[in-house]
Amino acid sequence: MVSSYSEGARKKTMFTDKKDIQVTEPDVVLIGAGIMSATLGIMLKQLQPNLTIEIYERLGEVAAESSDAWNNAGTGHSAFCELNYTPQKPDGSVDITKADVIAEWFEQSRQFWAFLVKSGIIKSPPKDFINSVPHMSFVWGQDNVNFLRTRYEAMITSPLFQGMQYSEDPQQLAQWMPLIMAGRAQDEKVAATKMDAGTDVNFGCLTRFMFKELQAMEGVTLYLNHEVRKLRQKDTESDKRWRIRVKDINTDEKKRVRAKFVFIGAGGGSLPLLLASGIPEADGFGGFPVSGQWLKCTNPEVIAMHSAKVYGKASVGSPPMSVPHLDTRMINGKRALLFGPYAGFTTKFLKKGSFFDLPFSIKVNNLRPMLAAGYTNIPLTKYLIGQVMQSPEDRVAALREYVPTARPEDWELEMAGQRVQVIKKDKDKGGVLEFGTEVVASADGSIAALLGASPGASTAVSIMVDLIQRCFPVQAKSPEWQAKFKEMIPSLGISLSDDPQLCQEMRAYTAEVLQLKEGQLVQR
């Protein structure tokens, strides 16, 4: 655990060592300027305002990788429409356990964002980063229709999915999603669910708003174009701080940082830094990169015909980030319509990374898990190869399964983000490929890293609360921190799936503060 700051946080100091290299001593270092670091930074400054924080980002702007609107699905993963969160059991029933958990986490995110708006930490109108857009699941074929009906019947038993609608009526579906139903065969078996409580979240915008306020706080410094090269722990009885070497990419100037706590939230770049830390908890971890592309609609008339996030069923062997969806978005102040993403493979861990990222991540202690995970995921490999080999005609053919009237001239290809799926040791299989997010922390809580992809940004708030409780256990249990946690996230510690009234109250409260109009996209 991180030692207590009860006597007051160490003031940030700056000096030069014998080699005339600048040395700073903040309390906390955040590596990566994305949604995770922004969320953690804001939380820590709310919990203890006198903490000093330094943030290092290798690019020239914040939120330019996984948090960027074009690189992030932006669904606000609330499990309303993502079918991969509700697997079908061998007996035909549907397990909604994971969907319940993710929906609960997203409600906590909404509460935290409402706190930021209500307290004036975010000064921009909420519609600049969050808008109401219905979430729908859409399937065709009798077997899939039966699955969706069973899923719906299971989900409406949970308070978190109250208000969900279900229909197999083509006329009703044509009202919900006219673009998808236009030109479809009359005798085709189709079904859909609809949740008007769904949202579109521009995580790039949200991240920039948070960093703007973080930079204005006393004791916080953001360094852009700075790359962390090395990090190691002093590990003496009196000093367990982390020694970090940083390089200014523009000037080649080097500096050294000494910090009590380090968070690695660098997206796909987190794994190499975690492995470089040398902590035992990192042994056996590897990464499998998956890239993506969108088809972006360029015809305003087509864009205006669709106002929903419509998710379908994933192809066999495909990763969760590749679940096909026709997605209404608000990006850079304009309404957009995307379809995809189409998956691909590259050895880069970041969109602006190096082709050597994957080879250099292979170490002696993770070679076996990575080989084992590769061997047991041959269908995924075949799927990705097929995606890479797709022609423009193949992509349009996939689009027409959702938009039968789609014309190639109305759509253009746009690069999506890069994701690194987690590979970890498994005593039975040697290694397994995970598709979720995972926090890896040292035994003493002095360093933590976030690995993985989906659901990622949407659940950043609960992920960071869990991280704080693990790495700052003494402070997290104090009355002062407990009170602040409840102020930021009123339902924290209470299961909304077990308390229908509180679930309804919290959803209504956050909708009011965030100015959400369920089922209606807020226009500018």
Coordinates of N, CA and C in Angstrom, one line a residue, residues 217-390:
M217 N -5.6 23.4 -11.5 CA -5.5 23.1 -10.1 C -4.0 23.2 -9.6
E218 N -3.9 23.7 -8.4 CA -2.6 23.9 -7.8 C -1.9 22.6 -7.6
G219 N -0.6 22.5 -8.0 CA 0.2 21.3 -7.8 C 0.1 20.2 -8.9
V220 N -0.6 20.6 -10.0 CA -0.8 19.7 -11.1 C 0.0 20.2 -12.4
T221 N 0.8 19.4 -13.0 CA 1.6 19.8 -14.2 C 1.4 18.7 -15.3
L222 N 1.0 19.1 -16.5 CA 0.9 18.2 -17.6 C 2.1 18.5 -18.6
Y223 N 2.8 17.4 -18.9 CA 3.9 17.5 -19.8 C 3.5 16.8 -21.1
L224 N 3.3 17.5 -22.2 CA 3.1 16.9 -23.5 C 4.4 16.6 -24.2
N225 N 4.4 15.8 -25.2 CA 5.6 15.4 -25.9 C 6.7 14.9 -25.0
H226 N 6.4 14.3 -24.0 CA 7.3 13.7 -23.0 C 7.1 12.2 -22.9
E227 N 8.2 11.4 -23.1 CA 8.1 10.0 -23.1 C 8.8 9.4 -21.9
V228 N 8.1 8.5 -21.2 CA 8.7 7.8 -20.1 C 9.6 6.7 -20.7
R229 N 10.9 6.7 -20.3 CA 11.8 5.8 -20.9 C 12.1 4.6 -19.9
K230 N 12.3 4.9 -18.7 CA 12.6 3.9 -17.7 C 11.9 4.2 -16.4
L231 N 11.6 3.1 -15.6 CA 11.1 3.3 -14.3 C 11.5 2.1 -13.4
R232 N 11.9 2.5 -12.2 CA 12.3 1.4 -11.3 C 12.1 1.9 -9.8
Q233 N 11.9 1.0 -8.9 CA 11.7 1.4 -7.5 C 12.9 1.4 -6.7
K234 N 13.1 2.4 -5.9 CA 14.3 2.5 -5.1 C 14.4 1.3 -4.1
D235 N 13.3 0.9 -3.5 CA 13.2 -0.3 -2.7 C 14.3 -0.4 -1.6
T236 N 14.4 0.7 -0.8 CA 15.1 0.6 0.5 C 14.1 0.7 1.6
E237 N 14.5 0.4 2.8 CA 13.6 0.5 3.9 C 13.0 1.8 4.1
S238 N 13.8 2.9 3.9 CA 13.3 4.3 4.1 C 12.8 5.0 2.9
D239 N 13.0 4.4 1.7 CA 12.6 5.1 0.5 C 12.2 4.1 -0.5
K240 N 10.8 4.0 -0.8 CA 10.3 3.1 -1.8 C 9.7 3.8 -3.0
R241 N 10.2 5.1 -3.2 CA 9.7 5.9 -4.3 C 10.2 5.3 -5.7
W242 N 9.4 5.6 -6.7 CA 9.8 5.2 -8.0 C 10.6 6.2 -8.7
R243 N 11.7 5.8 -9.3 CA 12.6 6.6 -10.1 C 12.2 6.5 -11.6
I244 N 11.9 7.6 -12.2 CA 11.3 7.6 -13.5 C 12.2 8.5 -14.4
R245 N 12.6 8.0 -15.6 CA 13.4 8.8 -16.5 C 12.5 9.2 -17.7
V246 N 12.5 10.5 -17.9 CA 11.6 11.0 -18.9 C 12.4 11.8 -20.0
K247 N 12.0 11.8 -21.2 CA 12.7 12.5 -22.3 C 11.7 13.4 -23.0
D248 N 12.1 14.7 -23.2 CA 11.3 15.6 -24.0 C 11.6 15.3 -25.5
I249 N 10.5 14.8 -26.2 CA 10.7 14.3 -27.5 C 11.1 15.5 -28.5
N250 N 10.7 16.7 -28.2 CA 11.1 17.8 -29.1 C 12.5 18.3 -28.9
T251 N 12.9 18.3 -27.6 CA 14.2 18.9 -27.3 C 15.3 17.9 -27.0
D252 N 14.9 16.7 -26.8 CA 15.8 15.6 -26.3 C 16.3 15.8 -24.9
E253 N 15.8 16.8 -24.2 CA 16.1 17.1 -22.8 C 15.6 16.0 -21.9
K254 N 16.4 15.6 -21.0 CA 16.1 14.5 -20.1 C 15.8 15.0 -18.7
K255 N 14.9 14.3 -18.0 CA 14.6 14.7 -16.6 C 14.4 13.4 -15.8
R256 N 14.5 13.6 -14.5 CA 14.2 12.4 -13.6 C 13.1 12.8 -12.6
V257 N 12.3 11.9 -12.3 CA 11.1 12.1 -11.4 C 11.2 11.0 -10.3
R258 N 10.9 11.4 -9.1 CA 10.7 10.5 -8.0 C 9.3 10.7 -7.4
A259 N 8.6 9.6 -7.4 CA 7.2 9.7 -6.9 C 6.8 8.5 -6.0
K260 N 5.9 8.7 -5.1 CA 5.4 7.7 -4.2 C 4.5 6.7 -5.0
F261 N 3.7 7.3 -5.9 CA 2.7 6.5 -6.6 C 2.8 6.7 -8.1
V262 N 2.7 5.7 -8.9 CA 2.7 5.8 -10.4 C 1.5 5.0 -10.9
F263 N 0.8 5.7 -11.8 CA -0.3 5.0 -12.6 C 0.1 5.0 -14.0
I264 N 0.0 3.8 -14.6 CA 0.3 3.7 -16.1 C -1.0 3.5 -16.8
G265 N -1.5 4.6 -17.4 CA -2.7 4.6 -18.1 C -2.5 5.0 -19.6
A266 N -1.6 4.3 -20.2 CA -1.2 4.7 -21.6 C -1.8 3.9 -22.7
G267 N -3.0 3.3 -22.4 CA -3.6 2.6 -23.5 C -2.8 1.4 -23.9
G268 N -2.6 1.2 -25.2 CA -1.8 0.1 -25.7 C -0.3 0.2 -25.2
G269 N 0.1 1.4 -24.8 CA 1.5 1.6 -24.3 C 1.7 1.2 -22.9
S270 N 0.6 0.7 -22.2 CA 0.8 0.4 -20.8 C 1.6 -0.9 -20.6
L271 N 1.4 -1.9 -21.4 CA 2.0 -3.2 -21.2 C 3.6 -3.1 -21.2
P272 N 4.2 -2.4 -22.2 CA 5.7 -2.3 -22.2 C 6.2 -1.7 -20.9
L273 N 5.5 -0.6 -20.4 CA 5.9 0.1 -19.2 C 5.7 -0.8 -18.0
L274 N 4.6 -1.5 -18.0 CA 4.4 -2.4 -16.8 C 5.5 -3.5 -16.8
L275 N 5.8 -4.1 -17.9 CA 6.9 -5.1 -17.9 C 8.2 -4.5 -17.5
A276 N 8.4 -3.2 -17.9 CA 9.7 -2.5 -17.5 C 9.8 -2.2 -16.0
S277 N 8.6 -2.2 -15.4 CA 8.7 -1.9 -13.9 C 9.3 -3.0 -13.1
G278 N 9.3 -4.2 -13.6 CA 9.9 -5.3 -12.9 C 9.1 -5.9 -11.7
I279 N 7.9 -5.4 -11.5 CA 7.2 -5.9 -10.4 C 6.7 -7.4 -10.7
P280 N 6.7 -8.3 -9.7 CA 6.4 -9.7 -9.9 C 5.0 -9.9 -10.4
E281 N 4.1 -9.0 -10.1 CA 2.7 -9.1 -10.5 C 2.5 -9.0 -12.0
A282 N 3.6 -8.4 -12.7 CA 3.5 -8.3 -14.2 C 3.9 -9.5 -14.9
D283 N 4.5 -10.5 -14.2 CA 5.0 -11.7 -14.8 C 3.9 -12.4 -15.6
G284 N 4.2 -12.8 -16.8 CA 3.2 -13.6 -17.6 C 2.2 -12.8 -18.4
F285 N 2.2 -11.5 -18.2 CA 1.3 -10.7 -19.0 C 1.8 -10.4 -20.4
G286 N 1.0 -10.5 -21.4 CA 1.3 -10.2 -22.7 C 0.2 -9.4 -23.4
G287 N 0.3 -9.1 -24.6 CA -0.7 -8.3 -25.3 C -0.9 -8.8 -26.7
F288 N -2.1 -8.7 -27.2 CA -2.4 -9.1 -28.6 C -3.1 -7.9 -29.2
P289 N -2.5 -7.1 -30.1 CA -3.0 -5.9 -30.7 C -4.1 -6.2 -31.8
V290 N -5.1 -5.4 -31.7 CA -6.2 -5.5 -32.8 C -6.5 -4.1 -33.2
S291 N -6.4 -3.9 -34.5 CA -6.7 -2.5 -35.1 C -8.2 -2.5 -35.6
G292 N -8.6 -1.4 -36.1 CA -10.0 -1.2 -36.5 C -10.1 -0.1 -37.6
Q293 N -11.2 -0.2 -38.3 CA -11.6 0.8 -39.3 C -13.1 1.0 -39.2
W294 N -13.6 2.2 -39.6 CA -15.0 2.5 -39.7 C -15.3 2.8 -41.2
L295 N -16.6 2.5 -41.5 CA -17.2 3.2 -42.7 C -17.9 4.4 -42.2
K296 N -17.5 5.6 -42.7 CA -18.1 6.8 -42.2 C -19.1 7.4 -43.3
C297 N -20.3 7.7 -43.0 CA -21.3 8.2 -43.9 C -21.0 9.6 -44.3
T298 N -21.0 10.0 -45.5 CA -20.7 11.3 -46.0 C -22.0 12.0 -46.5
N299 N -23.1 11.3 -46.6 CA -24.3 11.9 -47.1 C -25.2 12.4 -46.0
P300 N -25.4 13.7 -45.9 CA -26.2 14.3 -44.8 C -27.6 13.7 -44.7
E301 N -28.2 13.4 -45.9 CA -29.6 12.9 -45.9 C -29.6 11.5 -45.3
V302 N -28.6 10.7 -45.6 CA -28.6 9.3 -44.9 C -28.3 9.5 -43.4
I303 N -27.4 10.4 -43.1 CA -27.1 10.6 -41.6 C -28.4 10.9 -40.9
A304 N -29.2 11.8 -41.5 CA -30.5 12.3 -40.8 C -31.5 11.2 -40.7
M305 N -31.4 10.1 -41.4 CA -32.4 9.0 -41.4 C -32.2 8.1 -40.2
H306 N -31.1 8.2 -39.5 CA -30.8 7.2 -38.4 C -30.4 8.0 -37.2
S307 N -31.1 7.6 -36.1 CA -30.8 8.2 -34.8 C -30.8 7.2 -33.7
A308 N -29.8 6.3 -33.7 CA -29.7 5.2 -32.7 C -28.3 4.6 -32.8
K309 N -28.0 3.8 -31.8 CA -26.9 2.9 -31.8 C -27.4 1.5 -31.9
V310 N -27.2 0.9 -33.0 CA -27.8 -0.4 -33.3 C -26.7 -1.5 -33.4
Y311 N -26.7 -2.4 -32.4 CA -25.7 -3.5 -32.4 C -26.3 -4.8 -32.8
G312 N -25.5 -5.6 -33.5 CA -25.8 -6.9 -34.0 C -25.0 -7.9 -33.3
K313 N -25.1 -9.2 -33.8 CA -24.3 -10.3 -33.3 C -22.9 -10.3 -33.9
A314 N -21.9 -10.6 -33.1 CA -20.6 -10.7 -33.7 C -20.4 -12.0 -34.5
S315 N -19.5 -11.9 -35.4 CA -19.1 -13.1 -36.2 C -18.4 -14.1 -35.3
V316 N -18.4 -15.4 -35.6 CA -17.8 -16.4 -34.8 C -16.3 -16.1 -34.8
G317 N -15.6 -16.1 -33.6 CA -14.2 -15.9 -33.5 C -13.8 -14.4 -33.5
S318 N -14.7 -13.5 -33.6 CA -14.3 -12.1 -33.6 C -14.2 -11.5 -32.2
P319 N -13.3 -10.5 -32.0 CA -13.1 -9.9 -30.7 C -14.3 -9.0 -30.4
P320 N -14.6 -8.7 -29.1 CA -15.8 -7.9 -28.7 C -15.7 -6.5 -29.4
M321 N -14.5 -5.9 -29.6 CA -14.4 -4.6 -30.1 C -14.9 -4.6 -31.6
S322 N -15.1 -5.8 -32.2 CA -15.5 -5.8 -33.6 C -17.0 -6.2 -33.8
V323 N -17.8 -6.1 -32.7 CA -19.2 -6.3 -32.8 C -19.8 -5.3 -33.7
P324 N -20.4 -5.7 -34.8 CA -20.9 -4.7 -35.8 C -22.0 -3.8 -35.3
H325 N -21.9 -2.5 -35.6 CA -23.0 -1.6 -35.1 C -23.1 -0.4 -36.1
L326 N -24.3 0.1 -36.2 CA -24.6 1.3 -37.0 C -24.8 2.4 -36.0
D327 N -24.0 3.4 -35.9 CA -23.8 4.2 -34.7 C -23.9 5.7 -35.0
T328 N -25.0 6.3 -34.4 CA -25.1 7.7 -34.4 C -24.2 8.3 -33.4
R329 N -23.4 9.3 -33.8 CA -22.4 9.9 -33.0 C -22.5 11.5 -33.0
M330 N -22.0 12.1 -32.0 CA -21.7 13.6 -32.1 C -20.2 13.7 -32.0
I331 N -19.6 14.1 -33.1 CA -18.1 14.3 -33.1 C -17.7 15.6 -33.6
N332 N -16.9 16.3 -32.8 CA -16.5 17.7 -33.2 C -17.7 18.6 -33.5
G333 N -18.7 18.4 -32.7 CA -19.9 19.3 -32.8 C -20.8 19.0 -34.0
K334 N -20.6 17.9 -34.7 CA -21.4 17.5 -35.8 C -22.0 16.1 -35.6
R335 N -23.2 15.9 -36.1 CA -23.7 14.6 -36.1 C -23.1 13.7 -37.2
A336 N -22.7 12.5 -36.8 CA -22.0 11.5 -37.7 C -22.7 10.2 -37.6
L337 N -22.5 9.4 -38.7 CA -23.0 8.0 -38.7 C -21.9 7.1 -39.2
L338 N -21.6 6.1 -38.3 CA -20.5 5.2 -38.5 C -21.0 3.8 -38.6
F339 N -20.3 2.9 -39.4 CA -20.6 1.5 -39.3 C -19.3 0.7 -39.2
G340 N -19.3 -0.3 -38.4 CA -18.1 -1.1 -38.1 C -18.1 -1.5 -36.7
P341 N -16.9 -1.6 -36.1 CA -15.6 -1.4 -36.8 C -15.2 -2.7 -37.5
Y342 N -14.4 -2.6 -38.6 CA -13.8 -3.8 -39.2 C -12.5 -4.0 -38.5
A343 N -12.3 -5.2 -38.1 CA -11.1 -5.5 -37.3 C -9.9 -5.7 -38.3
G344 N -8.7 -5.6 -37.7 CA -7.5 -5.9 -38.5 C -6.3 -6.2 -37.5
F345 N -5.2 -6.5 -38.0 CA -4.1 -6.9 -37.2 C -2.9 -6.0 -37.6
T346 N -2.2 -5.6 -36.6 CA -0.9 -4.9 -36.8 C -0.1 -5.2 -35.5
T347 N 1.2 -5.0 -35.6 CA 2.1 -5.3 -34.5 C 2.2 -4.0 -33.6
K348 N 1.6 -2.9 -34.0 CA 1.6 -1.7 -33.2 C 0.7 -1.9 -32.0
F349 N 1.1 -1.3 -30.8 CA 0.3 -1.3 -29.6 C -0.5 0.0 -29.5
L350 N -0.1 1.0 -30.3 CA -0.8 2.3 -30.3 C -1.0 2.7 -31.8
K351 N -2.0 3.5 -32.1 CA -2.3 4.0 -33.4 C -1.0 4.8 -34.0
K352 N -0.4 5.5 -33.1 CA 0.8 6.2 -33.4 C 2.0 5.6 -32.8
G353 N 2.0 4.2 -32.7 CA 3.1 3.5 -32.1 C 4.1 3.0 -33.1
S354 N 4.8 1.9 -32.7 CA 5.9 1.3 -33.6 C 5.5 -0.1 -33.9
F355 N 5.9 -0.5 -35.1 CA 5.7 -1.9 -35.6 C 6.5 -2.9 -34.7
F356 N 7.4 -2.4 -33.9 CA 8.2 -3.3 -33.1 C 7.6 -3.4 -31.7
D357 N 6.4 -2.8 -31.4 CA 5.8 -2.9 -30.1 C 5.5 -4.3 -29.7
L358 N 4.9 -5.1 -30.6 CA 4.6 -6.5 -30.2 C 5.9 -7.4 -30.0
P359 N 6.8 -7.4 -31.0 CA 8.0 -8.2 -30.8 C 8.8 -7.8 -29.5
F360 N 8.9 -6.5 -29.2 CA 9.7 -6.1 -28.0 C 8.9 -6.4 -26.7
S361 N 7.6 -6.7 -26.8 CA 6.9 -7.0 -25.6 C 7.0 -8.4 -25.2
I362 N 7.6 -9.2 -26.0 CA 7.8 -10.7 -25.7 C 9.0 -10.9 -24.8
K363 N 8.8 -11.4 -23.7 CA 9.8 -11.6 -22.7 C 9.9 -13.1 -22.3
V364 N 10.9 -13.5 -21.6 CA 11.0 -14.8 -21.1 C 9.8 -15.2 -20.3
N365 N 9.4 -14.3 -19.4 CA 8.3 -14.7 -18.4 C 6.9 -14.7 -19.0
N366 N 6.8 -14.2 -20.3 CA 5.4 -14.2 -20.9 C 5.4 -14.9 -22.2
L367 N 6.5 -15.5 -22.6 CA 6.5 -16.3 -23.9 C 5.5 -17.4 -23.9
R368 N 5.5 -18.2 -22.8 CA 4.7 -19.4 -22.8 C 3.2 -19.0 -22.8
P369 N 2.7 -18.0 -22.0 CA 1.3 -17.6 -22.1 C 0.9 -17.1 -23.4
M370 N 1.8 -16.4 -24.1 CA 1.5 -15.8 -25.4 C 1.4 -16.9 -26.5
L371 N 2.3 -17.8 -26.4 CA 2.2 -18.9 -27.4 C 1.0 -19.8 -27.2
A372 N 0.7 -20.1 -25.9 CA -0.5 -20.9 -25.6 C -1.8 -20.1 -26.0
A373 N -1.9 -18.8 -25.7 CA -3.0 -18.1 -26.1 C -3.2 -18.0 -27.6
G374 N -2.1 -17.9 -28.3 CA -2.1 -17.9 -29.8 C -2.6 -19.2 -30.3
Y375 N -2.2 -20.3 -29.7 CA -2.6 -21.7 -30.2 C -4.1 -21.9 -30.0
T376 N -4.6 -21.4 -28.8 CA -6.0 -21.7 -28.5 C -7.0 -20.7 -29.1
N377 N -6.4 -19.7 -29.8 CA -7.3 -18.7 -30.5 C -7.0 -18.6 -32.0
I378 N -6.9 -19.8 -32.6 CA -6.7 -19.9 -34.0 C -7.9 -19.3 -34.8
P379 N -9.2 -19.5 -34.3 CA -10.3 -18.9 -35.0 C -10.2 -17.4 -35.1
L380 N -9.7 -16.8 -34.0 CA -9.6 -15.3 -34.0 C -8.5 -14.9 -35.0
T381 N -7.4 -15.6 -35.1 CA -6.4 -15.3 -36.1 C -6.9 -15.4 -37.5
K382 N -7.7 -16.5 -37.8 CA -8.3 -16.6 -39.1 C -9.2 -15.5 -39.4
Y383 N -10.0 -15.1 -38.4 CA -11.0 -14.0 -38.5 C -10.3 -12.7 -38.9
L384 N -9.2 -12.4 -38.1 CA -8.4 -11.1 -38.4 C -7.8 -11.1 -39.8
I385 N -7.2 -12.3 -40.2 CA -6.6 -12.4 -41.5 C -7.7 -12.1 -42.6
G386 N -8.9 -12.6 -42.4 CA -10.0 -12.4 -43.3 C -10.4 -10.9 -43.3
Q387 N -10.4 -10.3 -42.2 CA -10.7 -8.9 -42.1 C -9.7 -8.0 -42.8
V388 N -8.4 -8.4 -42.6 CA -7.4 -7.6 -43.3 C -7.5 -7.7 -44.8
M389 N -7.9 -8.9 -45.3 CA -7.9 -9.2 -46.7 C -9.2 -8.6 -47.4
Q390 N -10.1 -8.0 -46.6 CA -11.3 -7.5 -47.2 C -11.1 -6.4 -48.2

